[in-house]
Amino acid sequence: TVELPRFPEAAMEDRENDATSALSSCGSRTSLEASPAKMEEHTFNDWTVRCRVSHILPSKCSSSCRENEPCILCRYTKELEIPHLPEMVFPFNILELEHKSGCLVQFTALEALKLVKKENLIVKIACSESWKKSREDSGIVEKKIGDFDWTFRTDYNGTYNGWSTRQMSDTGIDLEVLKKREQILLYKDLMLFEDELHDNGVAVCNVRMRVMPSGFFVLLRYFLRVDGVLIAANDTRIYHDFSTNHVLVETAQREDKVDDLQVPLGMMTEPDEITSRLTLRNSTCEKLILPR
């Protein structure tokens, strides 16, 4: 199994400073209401990177909520067809990369949750019922409690706008190139949503990005651990070499039963450690062509 490149520790230490240094305020392409947090904006070559890190979704409807102007909680409830939301949703967190041609890649919690399956997950264990019962009186969502994928598994790989040419590719991302030591011009780590599955594991979706002098790399990951049952990860890797006219998008779905994993227990709680040990179940690679 090829060990996937990690994000540099130095950059990880600096991410808090990055997240709080709002350089400029700009409009978002999402339909979400304005957030108290400002949008950062950075320019690299022909690309503009926008990022916002903000607070979690409130658990109760706002007193100022109106039918024609619903609060953010009601908007999520209306747009998502699932009976419950994760314990922590970050509706205002956003990462956006825009090329000068208008080609756009964007990551938001709402779009990720739209792909959660409406039917029940194959994994049926005792904590599923207790998990649903614990939310009956929470007031988080007023929909009828029913069967659905309570692990919030999503195949979301980003939102893409303005790309006229997308083609399947046999040439994937060169991991050796990503392992080369380069200066990190910008690093971001954003949480989209997280749920502890009623203390029976974790489901988390986050996106990380680093910009180097040679290009940028993005890792979007949905990670699932159901204690004693299974571990799964849906990864999307996006890489662009500034000297080329295309962007590579790789997706990989990995999953194993816990009983089949011969690894230390401590490793199972570390997504970056365990993911590369999981069996690859499906993968794709796309090449997105930039206009000349």
mmCIF file of C-alpha atoms in Angstrom:
data_model
loop_
_atom_site.group_PDB
_atom_site.id
_atom_site.type_symbol
_atom_site.label_atom_id
_atom_site.label_comp_id
_atom_site.label_asym_id
_atom_site.label_seq_id
_atom_site.Cartn_x
_atom_site.Cartn_y
_atom_site.Cartn_z
ATOM 1 C CA THR A 1 0.000 0.000 0.000
ATOM 2 C CA VAL A 2 1.380 3.397 -0.987
ATOM 3 C CA GLU A 3 1.627 5.783 1.921
ATOM 4 C CA LEU A 4 -0.208 8.963 1.051
ATOM 5 C CA PRO A 5 1.555 12.301 1.498
ATOM 6 C CA ARG A 6 0.854 14.177 4.692
ATOM 7 C CA PHE A 7 0.335 17.851 5.173
ATOM 8 C CA PRO A 8 3.489 19.405 6.711
ATOM 9 C CA GLU A 9 3.448 19.750 10.482
ATOM 10 C CA ALA A 10 4.764 23.294 10.292
ATOM 11 C CA ALA A 11 1.818 24.301 8.163
ATOM 12 C CA MET A 12 -0.575 22.589 10.561
ATOM 13 C CA GLU A 13 0.827 24.636 13.444
ATOM 14 C CA ASP A 14 0.218 27.838 11.480
ATOM 15 C CA ARG A 15 -3.340 27.065 10.429
ATOM 16 C CA GLU A 16 -4.886 28.792 13.448
ATOM 17 C CA ASN A 17 -3.207 32.049 12.481
ATOM 18 C CA ASP A 18 -4.329 31.552 8.893
ATOM 19 C CA ALA A 19 -7.908 30.940 9.964
ATOM 20 C CA THR A 20 -8.179 34.138 11.999
ATOM 21 C CA SER A 21 -6.441 36.565 9.640
ATOM 22 C CA ALA A 22 -9.350 37.805 7.549
ATOM 23 C CA LEU A 23 -7.727 39.681 4.702
ATOM 24 C CA SER A 24 -10.815 40.894 2.895
ATOM 25 C CA SER A 25 -14.571 40.493 2.829
ATOM 26 C CA CYS A 26 -16.167 39.128 -0.316
ATOM 27 C CA GLY A 27 -19.443 37.560 -1.374
ATOM 28 C CA SER A 28 -19.960 33.802 -1.432
ATOM 29 C CA ARG A 29 -21.573 31.795 -4.198
ATOM 30 C CA THR A 30 -23.528 29.780 -1.655
ATOM 31 C CA SER A 31 -27.124 30.652 -0.825
ATOM 32 C CA LEU A 32 -26.361 30.827 2.885
ATOM 33 C CA GLU A 33 -27.075 33.942 4.883
ATOM 34 C CA ALA A 34 -24.271 36.286 5.878
ATOM 35 C CA SER A 35 -21.922 35.064 8.580
ATOM 36 C CA PRO A 36 -20.172 37.161 11.231
ATOM 37 C CA ALA A 37 -16.878 35.675 10.050
ATOM 38 C CA LYS A 38 -15.221 37.366 7.094
ATOM 39 C CA MET A 39 -14.060 35.614 3.973
ATOM 40 C CA GLU A 40 -10.314 35.464 3.443
ATOM 41 C CA GLU A 41 -9.025 35.910 -0.078
ATOM 42 C CA HIS A 42 -5.598 34.972 -1.463
ATOM 43 C CA THR A 43 -4.297 35.030 -5.033
ATOM 44 C CA PHE A 44 -1.764 32.603 -6.504
ATOM 45 C CA ASN A 45 -0.900 32.779 -10.206
ATOM 46 C CA ASP A 46 -4.244 32.619 -12.061
ATOM 47 C CA TRP A 47 -6.155 31.359 -9.032
ATOM 48 C CA THR A 48 -8.043 33.044 -6.205
ATOM 49 C CA VAL A 49 -8.537 31.069 -2.987
ATOM 50 C CA ARG A 50 -11.373 32.087 -0.673
ATOM 51 C CA CYS A 51 -11.877 30.620 2.771
ATOM 52 C CA ARG A 52 -14.108 31.194 5.771
ATOM 53 C CA VAL A 53 -14.067 29.504 9.177
ATOM 54 C CA SER A 54 -17.066 30.181 11.401
ATOM 55 C CA HIS A 55 -19.366 28.806 14.111
ATOM 56 C CA ILE A 56 -21.525 25.689 14.195
ATOM 57 C CA LEU A 57 -25.176 25.479 13.205
ATOM 58 C CA PRO A 58 -27.489 26.543 16.065
ATOM 59 C CA SER A 59 -29.670 23.817 17.570
ATOM 60 C CA LYS A 60 -32.830 25.927 17.768
ATOM 61 C CA CYS A 61 -34.811 28.022 15.338
ATOM 62 C CA SER A 62 -34.071 31.733 15.491
ATOM 63 C CA SER A 63 -36.758 34.034 16.891
ATOM 64 C CA SER A 64 -36.323 36.211 13.804
ATOM 65 C CA CYS A 65 -37.115 33.311 11.468
ATOM 66 C CA ARG A 66 -39.801 34.059 8.880
ATOM 67 C CA GLU A 67 -41.404 31.873 6.218
ATOM 68 C CA ASN A 68 -40.015 34.037 3.437
ATOM 69 C CA GLU A 69 -36.715 34.566 5.262
ATOM 70 C CA PRO A 70 -35.978 31.352 7.208
ATOM 71 C CA CYS A 71 -33.111 31.119 9.659
ATOM 72 C CA ILE A 72 -30.086 29.029 8.735
ATOM 73 C CA LEU A 73 -31.343 26.014 10.739
ATOM 74 C CA CYS A 74 -34.704 26.007 8.967
ATOM 75 C CA ARG A 75 -33.005 26.392 5.608
ATOM 76 C CA TYR A 76 -30.911 23.287 6.297
ATOM 77 C CA THR A 77 -33.991 21.422 7.524
ATOM 78 C CA LYS A 78 -35.910 22.335 4.381
ATOM 79 C CA GLU A 79 -33.163 21.589 1.857
ATOM 80 C CA LEU A 80 -31.961 18.317 3.393
ATOM 81 C CA GLU A 81 -34.217 15.271 3.238
ATOM 82 C CA ILE A 82 -32.770 13.512 6.272
ATOM 83 C CA PRO A 83 -34.568 13.303 9.645
ATOM 84 C CA HIS A 84 -31.573 14.446 11.674
ATOM 85 C CA LEU A 85 -28.465 16.517 11.235
ATOM 86 C CA PRO A 86 -24.998 15.688 12.584
ATOM 87 C CA GLU A 87 -24.210 16.951 16.081
ATOM 88 C CA MET A 88 -21.886 19.591 14.665
ATOM 89 C CA VAL A 89 -22.502 21.229 11.295
ATOM 90 C CA PHE A 90 -20.507 24.233 10.108
ATOM 91 C CA PRO A 91 -22.834 25.949 7.614
ATOM 92 C CA PHE A 92 -20.659 29.004 7.057
ATOM 93 C CA ASN A 93 -17.350 27.196 6.581
ATOM 94 C CA ILE A 94 -16.367 27.355 2.932
ATOM 95 C CA LEU A 95 -13.321 26.734 0.765
ATOM 96 C CA GLU A 96 -13.383 27.997 -2.796
ATOM 97 C CA LEU A 97 -10.792 27.965 -5.575
ATOM 98 C CA GLU A 98 -11.548 30.059 -8.651
ATOM 99 C CA HIS A 99 -9.516 30.267 -11.856
ATOM 100 C CA LYS A 100 -9.381 33.556 -13.772
ATOM 101 C CA SER A 101 -11.490 31.881 -16.483
ATOM 102 C CA GLY A 102 -14.359 31.426 -14.022
ATOM 103 C CA CYS A 103 -13.811 27.700 -13.404
ATOM 104 C CA LEU A 104 -14.689 27.074 -9.773
ATOM 105 C CA VAL A 105 -14.234 24.357 -7.141
ATOM 106 C CA GLN A 106 -16.110 24.807 -3.869
ATOM 107 C CA PHE A 107 -16.643 22.854 -0.638
ATOM 108 C CA THR A 108 -19.580 23.366 1.765
ATOM 109 C CA ALA A 109 -21.364 21.317 4.424
ATOM 110 C CA LEU A 110 -24.779 21.719 2.799
ATOM 111 C CA GLU A 111 -23.736 20.152 -0.495
ATOM 112 C CA ALA A 112 -21.943 17.336 1.351
ATOM 113 C CA LEU A 113 -25.036 16.489 3.405
ATOM 114 C CA LYS A 114 -27.299 16.535 0.344
ATOM 115 C CA LEU A 115 -25.647 13.268 -0.717
ATOM 116 C CA VAL A 116 -26.405 11.391 2.514
ATOM 117 C CA LYS A 117 -28.538 8.366 1.619
ATOM 118 C CA LYS A 118 -32.204 8.558 2.560
ATOM 119 C CA GLU A 119 -32.452 4.803 3.197
ATOM 120 C CA ASN A 120 -31.038 3.000 6.225
ATOM 121 C CA LEU A 121 -27.413 1.918 6.259
ATOM 122 C CA ILE A 122 -26.626 -1.772 5.863
ATOM 123 C CA VAL A 123 -24.772 -1.635 9.191
ATOM 124 C CA LYS A 124 -27.549 -2.181 11.726
ATOM 125 C CA ILE A 125 -26.369 -2.234 15.309
ATOM 126 C CA ALA A 126 -27.955 -1.494 18.654
ATOM 127 C CA CYS A 127 -26.657 2.052 18.842
ATOM 128 C CA SER A 128 -28.678 3.039 15.763
ATOM 129 C CA GLU A 129 -31.951 2.959 17.708
ATOM 130 C CA SER A 130 -30.484 4.614 20.792
ATOM 131 C CA TRP A 131 -28.930 7.280 18.578
ATOM 132 C CA LYS A 132 -32.297 8.118 17.007
ATOM 133 C CA LYS A 133 -34.081 8.090 20.372
ATOM 134 C CA SER A 134 -31.545 10.512 21.843
ATOM 135 C CA ARG A 135 -32.569 13.074 19.224
ATOM 136 C CA GLU A 136 -36.353 12.808 19.518
ATOM 137 C CA ASP A 137 -36.565 15.785 21.865
ATOM 138 C CA SER A 138 -33.515 17.675 20.665
ATOM 139 C CA GLY A 139 -35.406 20.146 18.490
ATOM 140 C CA ILE A 140 -32.670 19.919 15.888
ATOM 141 C CA VAL A 141 -34.977 18.813 13.079
ATOM 142 C CA GLU A 142 -38.755 18.591 13.208
ATOM 143 C CA LYS A 143 -39.073 15.793 10.653
ATOM 144 C CA LYS A 144 -40.444 12.384 11.531
ATOM 145 C CA ILE A 145 -37.801 9.984 12.753
ATOM 146 C CA GLY A 146 -37.315 7.167 10.287
ATOM 147 C CA ASP A 147 -34.685 4.956 8.770
ATOM 148 C CA PHE A 148 -31.781 6.700 7.074
ATOM 149 C CA ASP A 149 -28.021 6.464 6.919
ATOM 150 C CA TRP A 150 -27.359 7.577 10.485
ATOM 151 C CA THR A 151 -23.593 7.585 9.791
ATOM 152 C CA PHE A 152 -24.081 10.489 7.344
ATOM 153 C CA ARG A 153 -21.949 8.771 4.720
ATOM 154 C CA THR A 154 -21.502 11.025 1.703
ATOM 155 C CA ASP A 155 -19.873 10.620 -1.702
ATOM 156 C CA TYR A 156 -19.467 14.391 -2.015
ATOM 157 C CA ASN A 157 -16.328 15.304 -3.951
ATOM 158 C CA GLY A 158 -16.804 19.044 -4.213
ATOM 159 C CA THR A 159 -18.960 21.430 -6.220
ATOM 160 C CA TYR A 160 -17.699 22.247 -9.718
ATOM 161 C CA ASN A 161 -18.964 25.184 -11.788
ATOM 162 C CA GLY A 162 -17.826 26.587 -15.124
ATOM 163 C CA TRP A 163 -15.902 23.534 -16.332
ATOM 164 C CA SER A 164 -16.721 22.834 -19.972
ATOM 165 C CA THR A 165 -14.374 19.865 -20.384
ATOM 166 C CA ARG A 166 -14.178 16.967 -17.917
ATOM 167 C CA GLN A 167 -12.755 13.634 -18.988
ATOM 168 C CA MET A 168 -11.809 10.377 -17.321
ATOM 169 C CA SER A 169 -8.068 9.866 -17.000
ATOM 170 C CA ASP A 170 -5.775 6.864 -16.607
ATOM 171 C CA THR A 171 -3.047 9.113 -15.230
ATOM 172 C CA GLY A 172 -3.552 9.815 -11.560
ATOM 173 C CA ILE A 173 -1.910 12.231 -9.172
ATOM 174 C CA ASP A 174 1.833 11.653 -8.843
ATOM 175 C CA LEU A 175 2.254 11.075 -5.112
ATOM 176 C CA GLU A 176 6.036 11.357 -5.368
ATOM 177 C CA VAL A 177 5.677 14.943 -6.572
ATOM 178 C CA LEU A 178 3.554 15.737 -3.528
ATOM 179 C CA LYS A 179 6.177 14.263 -1.217
ATOM 180 C CA LYS A 180 8.795 16.762 -2.363
ATOM 181 C CA ARG A 181 9.648 19.395 0.209
ATOM 182 C CA GLU A 182 8.299 22.777 -0.862
ATOM 183 C CA GLN A 183 7.496 26.031 0.836
ATOM 184 C CA ILE A 184 3.880 26.132 2.012
ATOM 185 C CA LEU A 185 2.396 29.428 0.879
ATOM 186 C CA LEU A 186 -1.033 28.746 2.383
ATOM 187 C CA TYR A 187 -2.575 25.965 4.469
ATOM 188 C CA LYS A 188 -6.236 25.573 5.436
ATOM 189 C CA ASP A 189 -8.127 22.924 7.419
ATOM 190 C CA LEU A 190 -11.918 23.258 7.552
ATOM 191 C CA MET A 191 -14.478 21.079 9.276
ATOM 192 C CA LEU A 192 -17.767 20.605 7.410
ATOM 193 C CA PHE A 193 -19.584 18.329 9.872
ATOM 194 C CA GLU A 194 -18.985 15.803 12.659
ATOM 195 C CA ASP A 195 -21.057 13.346 14.694
ATOM 196 C CA GLU A 196 -19.966 10.938 17.442
ATOM 197 C CA LEU A 197 -22.722 8.427 16.605
ATOM 198 C CA HIS A 198 -24.065 8.443 20.161
ATOM 199 C CA ASP A 199 -20.593 7.600 21.531
ATOM 200 C CA ASN A 200 -20.296 4.602 19.229
ATOM 201 C CA GLY A 201 -17.678 6.019 16.894
ATOM 202 C CA VAL A 202 -17.326 9.062 14.685
ATOM 203 C CA ALA A 203 -18.394 10.385 11.311
ATOM 204 C CA VAL A 204 -16.479 13.441 10.174
ATOM 205 C CA CYS A 205 -16.150 15.379 6.935
ATOM 206 C CA ASN A 206 -13.371 17.914 6.515
ATOM 207 C CA VAL A 207 -11.316 19.522 3.774
ATOM 208 C CA ARG A 208 -7.638 20.485 3.815
ATOM 209 C CA MET A 209 -5.680 22.486 1.283
ATOM 210 C CA ARG A 210 -2.096 23.540 0.786
ATOM 211 C CA VAL A 211 -0.675 25.890 -1.823
ATOM 212 C CA MET A 212 2.956 25.558 -2.902
ATOM 213 C CA PRO A 213 4.984 27.577 -5.451
ATOM 214 C CA SER A 214 4.420 24.753 -7.962
ATOM 215 C CA GLY A 215 0.669 24.261 -7.478
ATOM 216 C CA PHE A 216 -2.053 23.343 -4.981
ATOM 217 C CA PHE A 217 -3.351 20.154 -3.380
ATOM 218 C CA VAL A 218 -6.746 19.593 -1.730
ATOM 219 C CA LEU A 219 -7.889 16.614 0.338
ATOM 220 C CA LEU A 220 -11.599 16.263 1.076
ATOM 221 C CA ARG A 221 -12.326 13.345 3.392
ATOM 222 C CA TYR A 222 -15.377 11.698 4.872
ATOM 223 C CA PHE A 223 -14.174 9.345 7.623
ATOM 224 C CA LEU A 224 -16.350 6.823 9.446
ATOM 225 C CA ARG A 225 -15.551 4.640 12.429
ATOM 226 C CA VAL A 226 -18.290 2.508 13.968
ATOM 227 C CA ASP A 227 -16.600 1.020 17.026
ATOM 228 C CA GLY A 228 -16.192 -2.727 16.775
ATOM 229 C CA VAL A 229 -17.913 -2.831 13.381
ATOM 230 C CA LEU A 230 -16.216 -1.039 10.500
ATOM 231 C CA ILE A 231 -13.971 1.798 9.352
ATOM 232 C CA ALA A 232 -14.454 3.582 6.035
ATOM 233 C CA ALA A 233 -13.149 6.627 4.210
ATOM 234 C CA ASN A 234 -14.246 8.474 1.086
ATOM 235 C CA ASP A 235 -11.360 10.624 -0.142
ATOM 236 C CA THR A 236 -11.197 13.191 -2.916
ATOM 237 C CA ARG A 237 -7.779 14.500 -3.902
ATOM 238 C CA ILE A 238 -7.451 17.500 -6.175
ATOM 239 C CA TYR A 239 -4.109 18.543 -7.614
ATOM 240 C CA HIS A 240 -3.110 21.292 -10.008
ATOM 241 C CA ASP A 241 0.376 22.013 -11.319
ATOM 242 C CA PHE A 242 0.470 25.731 -12.150
ATOM 243 C CA SER A 243 2.478 24.952 -15.303
ATOM 244 C CA THR A 244 -0.333 22.803 -16.783
ATOM 245 C CA ASN A 245 -3.799 23.547 -18.178
ATOM 246 C CA HIS A 246 -5.668 20.894 -16.213
ATOM 247 C CA VAL A 247 -6.731 19.872 -12.714
ATOM 248 C CA LEU A 248 -6.692 16.236 -11.584
ATOM 249 C CA VAL A 249 -9.512 14.967 -9.362
ATOM 250 C CA GLU A 250 -9.114 11.527 -7.762
ATOM 251 C CA THR A 251 -11.736 9.787 -5.653
ATOM 252 C CA ALA A 252 -11.199 6.683 -3.524
ATOM 253 C CA GLN A 253 -13.612 4.691 -1.374
ATOM 254 C CA ARG A 254 -12.024 2.447 1.250
ATOM 255 C CA GLU A 255 -13.649 0.209 3.832
ATOM 256 C CA ASP A 256 -12.949 -2.767 6.100
ATOM 257 C CA LYS A 257 -14.579 -4.552 8.990
ATOM 258 C CA VAL A 258 -12.758 -3.953 12.243
ATOM 259 C CA ASP A 259 -12.249 -7.705 12.714
ATOM 260 C CA ASP A 260 -10.323 -7.834 9.432
ATOM 261 C CA LEU A 261 -7.881 -5.082 10.383
ATOM 262 C CA GLN A 262 -4.627 -6.268 11.913
ATOM 263 C CA VAL A 263 -3.573 -2.903 13.333
ATOM 264 C CA PRO A 264 -3.125 -1.430 16.827
ATOM 265 C CA LEU A 265 -6.341 -0.120 18.366
ATOM 266 C CA GLY A 266 -4.836 3.345 18.699
ATOM 267 C CA MET A 267 -4.390 3.573 14.942
ATOM 268 C CA MET A 268 -8.133 3.141 14.386
ATOM 269 C CA THR A 269 -8.813 6.540 15.933
ATOM 270 C CA GLU A 270 -6.338 8.322 13.639
ATOM 271 C CA PRO A 271 -7.829 8.885 10.161
ATOM 272 C CA ASP A 272 -4.488 9.815 8.573
ATOM 273 C CA GLU A 273 -2.916 6.623 9.916
ATOM 274 C CA ILE A 274 -5.642 4.071 9.263
ATOM 275 C CA THR A 275 -7.041 5.234 5.916
ATOM 276 C CA SER A 276 -4.095 4.014 3.848
ATOM 277 C CA ARG A 277 -4.464 0.572 5.523
ATOM 278 C CA LEU A 278 -8.072 0.142 4.401
ATOM 279 C CA THR A 279 -9.003 -1.914 1.351
ATOM 280 C CA LEU A 280 -9.640 0.149 -1.767
ATOM 281 C CA ARG A 281 -13.186 -0.612 -2.948
ATOM 282 C CA ASN A 282 -13.564 1.893 -5.776
ATOM 283 C CA SER A 283 -11.619 4.741 -7.376
ATOM 284 C CA THR A 284 -11.891 7.231 -10.233
ATOM 285 C CA CYS A 285 -9.696 9.900 -11.782
ATOM 286 C CA GLU A 286 -10.886 12.871 -13.794
ATOM 287 C CA LYS A 287 -8.999 15.538 -15.708
ATOM 288 C CA LEU A 288 -10.640 18.960 -15.716
ATOM 289 C CA ILE A 289 -9.384 21.099 -18.599
ATOM 290 C CA LEU A 290 -8.867 24.830 -18.084
ATOM 291 C CA PRO A 291 -9.707 27.227 -20.947
ATOM 292 C CA ARG A 292 -6.642 28.610 -22.705
#
